[in-house]
Every structure is written in structure tokens, then in C-alpha cells.
Short mmCIF file of C-alpha atoms and ligand atoms in Angstrom, two decimals:
data_model
loop_
_atom_site.label_atom_id
_atom_site.label_comp_id
_atom_site.label_asym_id
_atom_site.label_seq_id
_atom_site.Cartn_x
_atom_site.Cartn_y
_atom_site.Cartn_z
CA ALA A 26 78.07 152.74 81.27
CA LYS A 27 78.33 151.45 84.99
CA ALA A 28 77.54 153.88 87.77
CA ARG A 29 78.45 153.28 91.54
CA GLY A 30 75.78 153.05 93.70
CA ARG A 31 75.84 154.02 97.63
CA ASN A 32 76.52 150.58 98.73
CA GLY A 33 79.54 149.86 96.41
CA TYR A 34 77.47 148.19 93.72
CA ARG A 35 77.04 149.39 90.19
CA PHE A 36 74.07 149.82 88.46
CA TYR A 37 73.51 148.07 85.36
CA GLN A 38 72.37 150.09 82.48
CA PRO A 39 71.68 148.78 78.96
CA SER A 40 74.38 149.06 76.31
CA MET A 41 73.02 151.08 73.12
CA THR A 42 74.02 147.59 71.18
CA GLY A 43 69.90 147.17 70.73
CA GLU A 44 67.31 145.54 72.65
CA GLY A 45 67.53 142.25 71.20
CA VAL A 46 71.56 141.58 71.71
CA GLU A 47 71.49 143.12 75.31
CA ARG A 48 68.54 140.49 76.01
CA LEU A 49 69.97 137.25 74.64
CA ARG A 50 73.09 138.14 77.01
CA LEU A 51 71.24 138.77 79.75
CA GLU A 52 69.29 135.80 78.83
CA THR A 53 72.47 133.89 79.15
CA TYR A 54 73.63 135.14 81.61
CA LEU A 55 70.79 134.90 84.09
CA ARG A 56 70.45 131.33 83.28
CA ARG A 57 73.53 130.86 85.47
CA ALA A 58 73.02 132.96 88.14
CA ILE A 59 71.19 130.96 90.69
CA GLU A 60 74.36 128.39 90.54
CA LYS A 61 76.84 131.25 90.50
CA GLN A 62 75.32 132.54 93.28
CA GLU A 63 74.73 136.08 91.96
CA VAL A 64 71.23 135.93 93.28
CA PHE A 65 70.25 137.21 96.45
CA LEU A 66 67.41 138.22 98.58
CA ASN A 67 66.93 141.80 100.28
CA PHE A 68 64.09 142.45 102.80
CA GLN A 69 61.69 144.93 103.30
CA PRO A 70 60.24 145.92 106.70
CA GLN A 71 56.40 146.45 107.04
CA VAL A 72 55.77 148.26 109.85
CA GLU A 73 52.54 149.60 112.24
CA ILE A 74 52.27 153.12 111.84
CA ASP A 75 50.80 154.20 115.14
CA THR A 76 53.87 151.79 117.15
CA GLY A 77 56.33 151.26 114.57
CA LYS A 78 56.56 148.03 115.50
CA LEU A 79 57.81 145.44 113.20
CA LEU A 80 54.75 143.35 111.13
CA GLY A 81 56.87 141.48 108.90
CA VAL A 82 59.26 141.89 105.61
CA GLU A 83 58.46 141.49 101.67
CA ALA A 84 61.34 139.33 100.23
CA LEU A 85 62.90 141.34 97.15
CA VAL A 86 65.45 139.26 94.78
CA ARG A 87 68.66 140.91 93.75
CA TRP A 88 70.95 139.94 91.14
CA ASN A 89 74.35 141.44 91.23
CA HIS A 90 76.38 140.55 87.55
CA PRO A 91 79.93 140.88 87.97
CA GLU A 92 80.10 142.24 84.77
CA LEU A 93 77.22 144.29 84.45
CA GLY A 94 76.95 144.91 88.25
CA LEU A 95 73.16 145.32 89.99
CA VAL A 96 70.35 144.60 87.63
CA PRO A 97 67.20 145.49 88.59
CA PRO A 98 64.28 142.76 89.12
CA VAL A 99 61.90 144.85 86.33
CA ARG A 100 64.94 143.83 83.38
CA PHE A 101 64.91 140.35 84.65
CA ILE A 102 61.78 139.18 86.25
CA PRO A 103 60.04 139.51 83.10
CA LEU A 104 62.63 137.71 81.15
CA ALA A 105 62.66 135.01 83.55
CA GLU A 106 59.39 134.84 82.92
CA ASP A 107 59.18 134.64 78.76
CA THR A 108 61.89 132.05 79.53
CA GLY A 109 60.40 129.76 82.00
CA PHE A 110 63.37 130.66 84.33
CA ILE A 111 61.00 132.19 86.81
CA ASP A 112 60.14 128.57 87.91
CA GLN A 113 63.94 127.97 89.08
CA LEU A 114 64.25 131.59 90.63
CA GLY A 115 60.74 131.63 92.19
CA GLN A 116 61.18 128.06 93.91
CA TRP A 117 65.04 129.61 95.19
CA VAL A 118 63.51 132.89 96.37
CA LEU A 119 60.67 131.06 98.01
CA TYR A 120 62.78 128.53 100.01
CA GLU A 121 65.51 130.90 100.95
CA ALA A 122 62.76 133.37 102.40
CA CYS A 123 61.36 130.66 104.22
CA ARG A 124 65.00 129.68 105.56
CA GLN A 125 65.63 133.20 106.31
CA MET A 126 62.90 133.39 108.80
CA VAL A 127 64.15 130.02 110.50
CA ARG A 128 67.78 132.01 110.50
CA TRP A 129 66.04 135.46 112.16
CA ASP A 130 63.96 132.92 114.47
CA GLU A 131 67.57 131.35 115.66
CA ALA A 132 68.62 134.31 116.09
CA GLY A 133 66.11 136.09 118.55
CA LEU A 134 64.47 138.24 116.17
CA ASN A 135 60.59 137.58 115.90
CA VAL A 136 59.53 138.66 112.15
CA PRO A 137 56.17 138.17 111.94
CA LYS A 138 55.51 137.32 108.68
CA MET A 139 57.48 137.21 105.72
CA ALA A 140 56.04 138.28 102.00
CA VAL A 141 56.85 136.71 98.83
CA ASN A 142 56.03 137.82 95.05
CA LEU A 143 54.55 135.21 92.99
CA SER A 144 54.67 135.61 89.42
CA ALA A 145 51.99 134.84 86.58
CA ARG A 146 53.85 131.91 85.75
CA GLN A 147 54.28 130.12 89.10
CA PHE A 148 50.98 131.34 89.98
CA GLU A 149 49.42 129.36 86.90
CA ARG A 150 51.21 125.85 87.86
CA GLY A 151 49.15 123.00 89.22
CA SER A 152 52.12 122.24 91.22
CA MET A 153 52.60 125.13 92.98
CA VAL A 154 51.18 124.40 96.00
CA THR A 155 52.60 121.41 96.47
CA ARG A 156 55.68 122.97 96.13
CA VAL A 157 54.98 125.44 98.64
CA ALA A 158 53.75 122.81 101.02
CA ASP A 159 57.02 121.36 100.51
CA ILE A 160 59.24 124.29 101.03
CA LEU A 161 57.53 124.82 104.51
CA ARG A 162 57.77 121.50 105.62
CA GLU A 163 61.49 121.28 104.27
CA THR A 164 62.38 124.56 106.35
CA GLY A 165 60.39 124.05 109.37
CA LEU A 166 58.20 127.96 108.79
CA ALA A 167 54.78 127.73 110.29
CA PRO A 168 52.58 128.07 107.61
CA ASN A 169 50.70 131.20 108.68
CA ARG A 170 54.31 133.12 108.91
CA LEU A 171 54.29 133.07 104.72
CA GLN A 172 52.47 135.28 102.80
CA LEU A 173 52.21 135.35 98.99
CA GLU A 174 51.83 138.48 96.96
CA VAL A 175 50.38 138.37 93.43
CA THR A 176 48.45 140.87 91.49
CA GLU A 177 44.85 141.69 90.77
CA SER A 178 45.51 141.25 86.78
CA VAL A 179 47.41 137.69 87.58
CA ILE A 180 44.45 136.76 89.45
CA MET A 181 42.02 138.17 86.94
CA ASN A 182 43.51 136.00 83.96
CA THR A 183 43.95 133.17 85.69
CA GLY A 184 41.20 130.11 84.69
CA ASP A 185 41.48 128.58 88.07
CA ALA A 186 42.90 131.38 90.26
CA LEU A 187 39.91 130.37 92.74
CA ALA A 188 40.73 126.65 93.18
CA PHE A 189 44.45 127.69 93.36
CA ILE A 190 43.93 129.93 96.29
CA ASN A 191 41.64 127.85 98.42
CA ASP A 192 44.12 125.14 98.31
CA LEU A 193 46.87 127.89 99.17
CA HIS A 194 44.59 129.03 102.10
CA ALA A 195 43.90 125.23 103.19
CA VAL A 196 47.94 124.73 103.51
CA GLY A 197 47.71 127.71 105.51
CA VAL A 198 49.82 130.52 103.99
CA SER A 199 48.04 134.07 103.43
CA LEU A 200 47.54 135.93 100.57
CA ALA A 201 48.00 139.51 99.41
CA ILE A 202 46.90 141.15 96.32
CA ASP A 203 49.93 143.27 94.99
CA ASP A 204 49.71 146.68 93.69
CA PHE A 205 45.91 147.03 94.44
CA GLY A 206 44.29 149.27 92.57
CA THR A 207 46.09 149.40 89.20
CA GLY A 208 44.40 146.48 87.77
CA TYR A 209 40.68 145.80 87.22
CA SER A 210 39.59 142.93 89.59
CA SER A 211 35.79 142.42 90.08
CA LEU A 212 34.84 142.71 93.14
CA ALA A 213 32.65 139.99 93.18
CA TYR A 214 35.23 137.86 92.45
CA LEU A 215 38.02 138.90 94.73
CA LYS A 216 35.07 138.84 97.41
CA GLN A 217 35.09 134.88 97.19
CA MET A 218 38.13 134.14 97.75
CA PRO A 219 40.00 133.72 101.29
CA VAL A 220 42.57 136.86 100.34
CA GLN A 221 43.70 138.10 103.56
CA THR A 222 45.71 141.67 102.57
CA LEU A 223 44.91 144.62 99.81
CA LYS A 224 48.37 146.54 99.21
CA ILE A 225 47.86 149.89 97.62
CA ASP A 226 50.00 150.52 94.86
CA ARG A 227 52.84 152.89 95.30
CA SER A 228 51.44 155.43 92.63
CA PHE A 229 48.14 156.14 94.51
CA ILE A 230 50.51 156.93 97.27
CA LYS A 231 52.91 159.37 96.06
CA ASP A 232 51.10 162.23 95.36
CA ILE A 233 48.76 162.04 98.51
CA SER A 234 48.60 165.72 99.73
CA THR A 235 48.96 167.15 96.25
CA ASP A 236 46.51 164.85 94.10
CA ALA A 237 42.92 164.91 95.14
CA ASN A 238 42.10 161.59 92.87
CA ASP A 239 45.23 159.76 94.50
CA GLU A 240 44.04 160.49 98.08
CA ALA A 241 40.57 159.58 97.08
CA ILE A 242 41.65 155.94 95.85
CA ALA A 243 43.75 155.40 98.61
CA ILE A 244 40.83 156.37 100.77
CA ALA A 245 38.44 154.10 98.83
CA ILE A 246 40.77 151.03 98.93
CA ILE A 247 41.11 151.83 102.75
CA GLN A 248 37.20 151.50 103.09
CA LEU A 249 37.10 148.54 100.75
CA GLY A 250 39.58 146.68 102.34
CA ARG A 251 37.40 147.27 105.85
CA SER A 252 34.04 146.66 104.66
CA MET A 253 35.54 143.14 103.17
CA ASN A 254 37.30 142.54 106.40
CA LEU A 255 41.33 142.80 104.47
CA SER A 256 44.11 143.97 106.38
CA VAL A 257 45.68 146.93 104.40
CA ILE A 258 49.03 147.72 103.66
CA ALA A 259 50.02 150.67 101.83
CA GLU A 260 53.31 150.73 99.49
CA GLY A 261 55.78 153.67 98.75
CA VAL A 262 55.38 155.18 101.76
CA GLU A 263 58.28 157.95 101.72
CA THR A 264 57.43 160.50 103.62
CA GLU A 265 56.11 161.24 107.61
CA GLN A 266 52.95 163.34 105.66
CA GLN A 267 52.19 160.04 103.76
CA ALA A 268 51.98 157.96 106.80
CA ALA A 269 50.39 160.69 108.64
CA PHE A 270 47.64 160.62 105.88
CA LEU A 271 47.20 156.84 105.99
CA LEU A 272 46.97 156.73 109.57
CA ARG A 273 44.08 159.48 109.69
CA HIS A 274 42.16 157.39 107.21
CA GLY A 275 42.15 154.32 109.21
CA CYS A 276 45.16 152.46 107.11
CA ASN A 277 47.82 151.36 110.09
CA GLN A 278 50.28 149.98 107.92
CA ALA A 279 52.82 150.62 105.60
CA GLN A 280 56.38 149.78 103.66
CA GLY A 281 58.66 152.29 101.79
CA PHE A 282 61.72 154.09 102.17
CA TYR A 283 60.00 156.40 105.35
CA TYR A 284 60.76 153.11 107.01
CA SER A 285 63.33 151.39 105.36
CA ARG A 286 64.66 150.46 102.02
CA PRO A 287 65.15 146.60 101.17
CA VAL A 288 67.99 145.35 103.10
CA MET A 289 70.22 142.74 103.51
CA PRO A 290 69.52 140.15 106.37
CA ASP A 291 72.01 141.03 109.43
CA ASP A 292 70.94 144.88 108.71
CA LEU A 293 67.58 143.90 109.52
CA LEU A 294 69.16 142.03 112.37
CA GLN A 295 70.83 145.12 113.81
CA ARG A 296 67.94 147.25 113.33
CA TRP A 297 64.93 145.16 114.79
CA LEU A 298 66.88 142.85 117.15
CA PRO A 299 64.95 143.62 120.87
P1 LIG B 315 56.62 145.20 94.11
O1 LIG B 315 56.27 143.80 94.62
O2 LIG B 315 55.30 146.30 93.68
O3 LIG B 315 57.80 145.62 95.51
C1 LIG B 315 57.87 147.00 96.09
C2 LIG B 315 58.68 147.75 94.80
O4 LIG B 315 58.71 148.87 95.44
C3 LIG B 315 60.51 147.15 95.12
O5 LIG B 315 61.25 147.25 93.90
C4 LIG B 315 61.14 148.12 95.91
O6 LIG B 315 62.32 148.35 96.42
C5 LIG B 315 60.23 149.25 95.69
N1 LIG B 315 60.03 150.30 97.03
C6 LIG B 315 59.78 150.14 98.19
N2 LIG B 315 59.50 151.27 98.98
C7 LIG B 315 59.61 152.16 98.15
C8 LIG B 315 59.56 153.92 98.54
O7 LIG B 315 59.26 153.93 99.01
N3 LIG B 315 59.74 153.98 97.05
C9 LIG B 315 59.82 153.73 95.80
N4 LIG B 315 59.94 154.44 94.59
N5 LIG B 315 60.11 152.78 95.82
C10 LIG B 315 60.29 151.50 96.99
P2 LIG B 315 62.39 146.29 93.46
O8 LIG B 315 62.55 145.63 94.49
O9 LIG B 315 63.07 147.13 92.65
O10 LIG B 315 61.12 145.30 92.72
C11 LIG B 315 60.21 145.72 91.61
C12 LIG B 315 59.25 144.89 91.37
O11 LIG B 315 60.11 143.83 90.79
C13 LIG B 315 58.62 144.34 92.26
O12 LIG B 315 57.54 145.53 92.65
C14 LIG B 315 58.06 142.86 92.22
O13 LIG B 315 57.22 143.11 90.97
C15 LIG B 315 59.35 142.13 91.11
N6 LIG B 315 59.88 141.23 92.26
C16 LIG B 315 60.70 141.69 93.09
N7 LIG B 315 61.24 140.42 93.73
C17 LIG B 315 60.71 139.66 93.22
C18 LIG B 315 60.66 138.23 93.31
O14 LIG B 315 61.47 137.75 93.87
N8 LIG B 315 59.91 137.52 92.57
C19 LIG B 315 58.42 137.90 91.79
N9 LIG B 315 58.06 137.44 91.09
N10 LIG B 315 58.84 139.30 91.19
C20 LIG B 315 59.97 140.24 92.39
CA1 LIG B 316 55.14 142.76 96.12
CA1 LIG B 317 53.85 146.11 95.23
CA1 LIG B 318 54.07 148.59 92.75
#
């Protein structure tokens, strides 16, 4: 079944032939997705709540297969991780994201920061820091404009996470902890790391104003960030009320549909070019 979406894309829907077959088919297609230029990036603005200023963007990978349609990342990222294809894909994403920053610069749009997601497998690779440094050199992007996002659980489950993060820090790249609050991070451990940003997971933002527990968690993360001198950004902000709540409790950075969906590079240019 294929449904046609807003922007003319068909959206991938798994067929009923069984998960195994489906997986194998996806896997085969995915392996060739980069060379066939089916993969591209969308960028979602990160905004300063009180001024509406553009603080940065997060790169989000998209895969549009000619037959399957648009396959969502939640379906192909785990597959790419399992098959090892994530190494190639991750490299491609990093390079393209950095290149895009330079293109926007050249077009007169200053996007202060580019955030790129790292999967567990990429994070665990010994050569990752060198590769990041190489890409920065090749594209000419200043290291302090790149932020890498990893989840808490990835950090907690990686043996030498501290060494890795220290090395990244030495290169000049900043680090954000993604989906914060959903994992089990030891705060004592976190405190040792040169991490700059906590991203409050969307699940806590969603029911703000109806769920007192979620509100309490969001507030606790904001306060934690402040006391550890970290910047805090909320993801999945969809309403003005959520934004107002965050601002009221001392969080001035947000990302979410209320501000913008993930968009193509030219759309970003059109909306934000001064
Ligand atoms: P994430 O890193 O937590 O990314 C945020 C996800 O939330 C994105 O979904 C984004 O489109 C969605 N989102 C943003 N604002 C809102 C909102 O206001 N409401 C709702 N309901 N959703 C919102 P997307 O693009 O489907 O990506 C899903 C996940 O796939 C990402 O979660 C990330 O874990 C992974 N991913 C995406 N691109 C990459 C990539 O290049 N590399 C790796 N390793 N993972 C990626
Ligand atoms: Ca992310
Ligand atoms: Ca996230
Ligand atoms: Ca999330």
C-alpha cells in the first residue's frame, strides 16, 4: 500500500508478506541507496524561543526509494546499524551536513550550528574522531559549528565513551545528549564529560499542560542543565503553550513542528535569509 503525502512523496508501508522477507528486501535496496542518490537530508531549525532567532539546525536523513516511497528513518536506521551500512551512511550524512553549512554560508545565510545524529555503532568506532576531523578539514567548516548528538544509552553502554568525548572536544566539536531523560545516565558520569547540551526528549514535552509528571520531569531537566552549566533544548515542541511553558521555566531553546518541520536546504534559505 502506498499513501501519497503532502509534498508529493509516497510513504513506505511494510507489506504483509512477513517481516523477514520485507527486511531482506529493504536491506538489499538500502545498500545501493547512496550511489543511486535516493538518500538526502532534511534540516529542522532550532530556535531561540523569546526572539525566534535561528540557533542551528538538525540534519535528518531521508530515503526515497522509487518503488517503496519514503521510508522513515525508524525503519532503516536500525537496519543500517545491524548490517554495518550505517558506517557509510553516517559518513555520507556528516559530509553532506557540513557541506550544506558551507553552501548556506556562501548564499549569505548564517546557520550558527549543525547538529548531526550519531548511532551507537558510529560512536563506538575508534576512527570516528579522525573521520570527523577529516570531514571538517575537507569541507572547511569550523569545528565549533558542528554538534554531534548521541543518546544517553549509547554513552552509558560504550566502554570508553569518556575518552571518545574528550577527543571530540579536543577537535572542537560539541556534543549533545539526545532524547535526554529516557535513558539511565549516571549524573556523576555525565558530570565528568565535556558535553554542552541536553535535549529534552519529545515524550516529556508532548503532554505538558495535561500531565503533571511530564511537567515535573521537564522542569527537573532544565534545572539540572542549569546547575551543570549545560544548554538545554526541548525537542518536539508543537504548540505555543509548550514553548511558553519552557520559557517560563528557564529553557529558551526549542525544536519542533511549532517552529518548522524538517525542510529542504532551499526552504530553509527562503525562510531565514535576512
Ligand atoms: P531524533 O534524533 O530524536 O530526531 C527527532 C525526530 O523527531 C525526527 O524524526 C523529527 O522529524 C521528529 N520531530 C521533530 N519535531 C517534531 C514535533 O514537533 N513533533 C513530532 N511528532 N515529531 C517531531 P525523524 O526525522 O523521523 O527521525 C527519527 C529518528 O531517526 C531520529 O530521532 C534519529 O534517532 C534517527 N535519525 C534521523 N536521521 C539520522 C541520521 O542521519 N543518523 C542517525 N544515526 N540517526 C538518524
Ligand atoms: Ca537527534
Ligand atoms: Ca531526539
Ligand atoms: Ca526523541
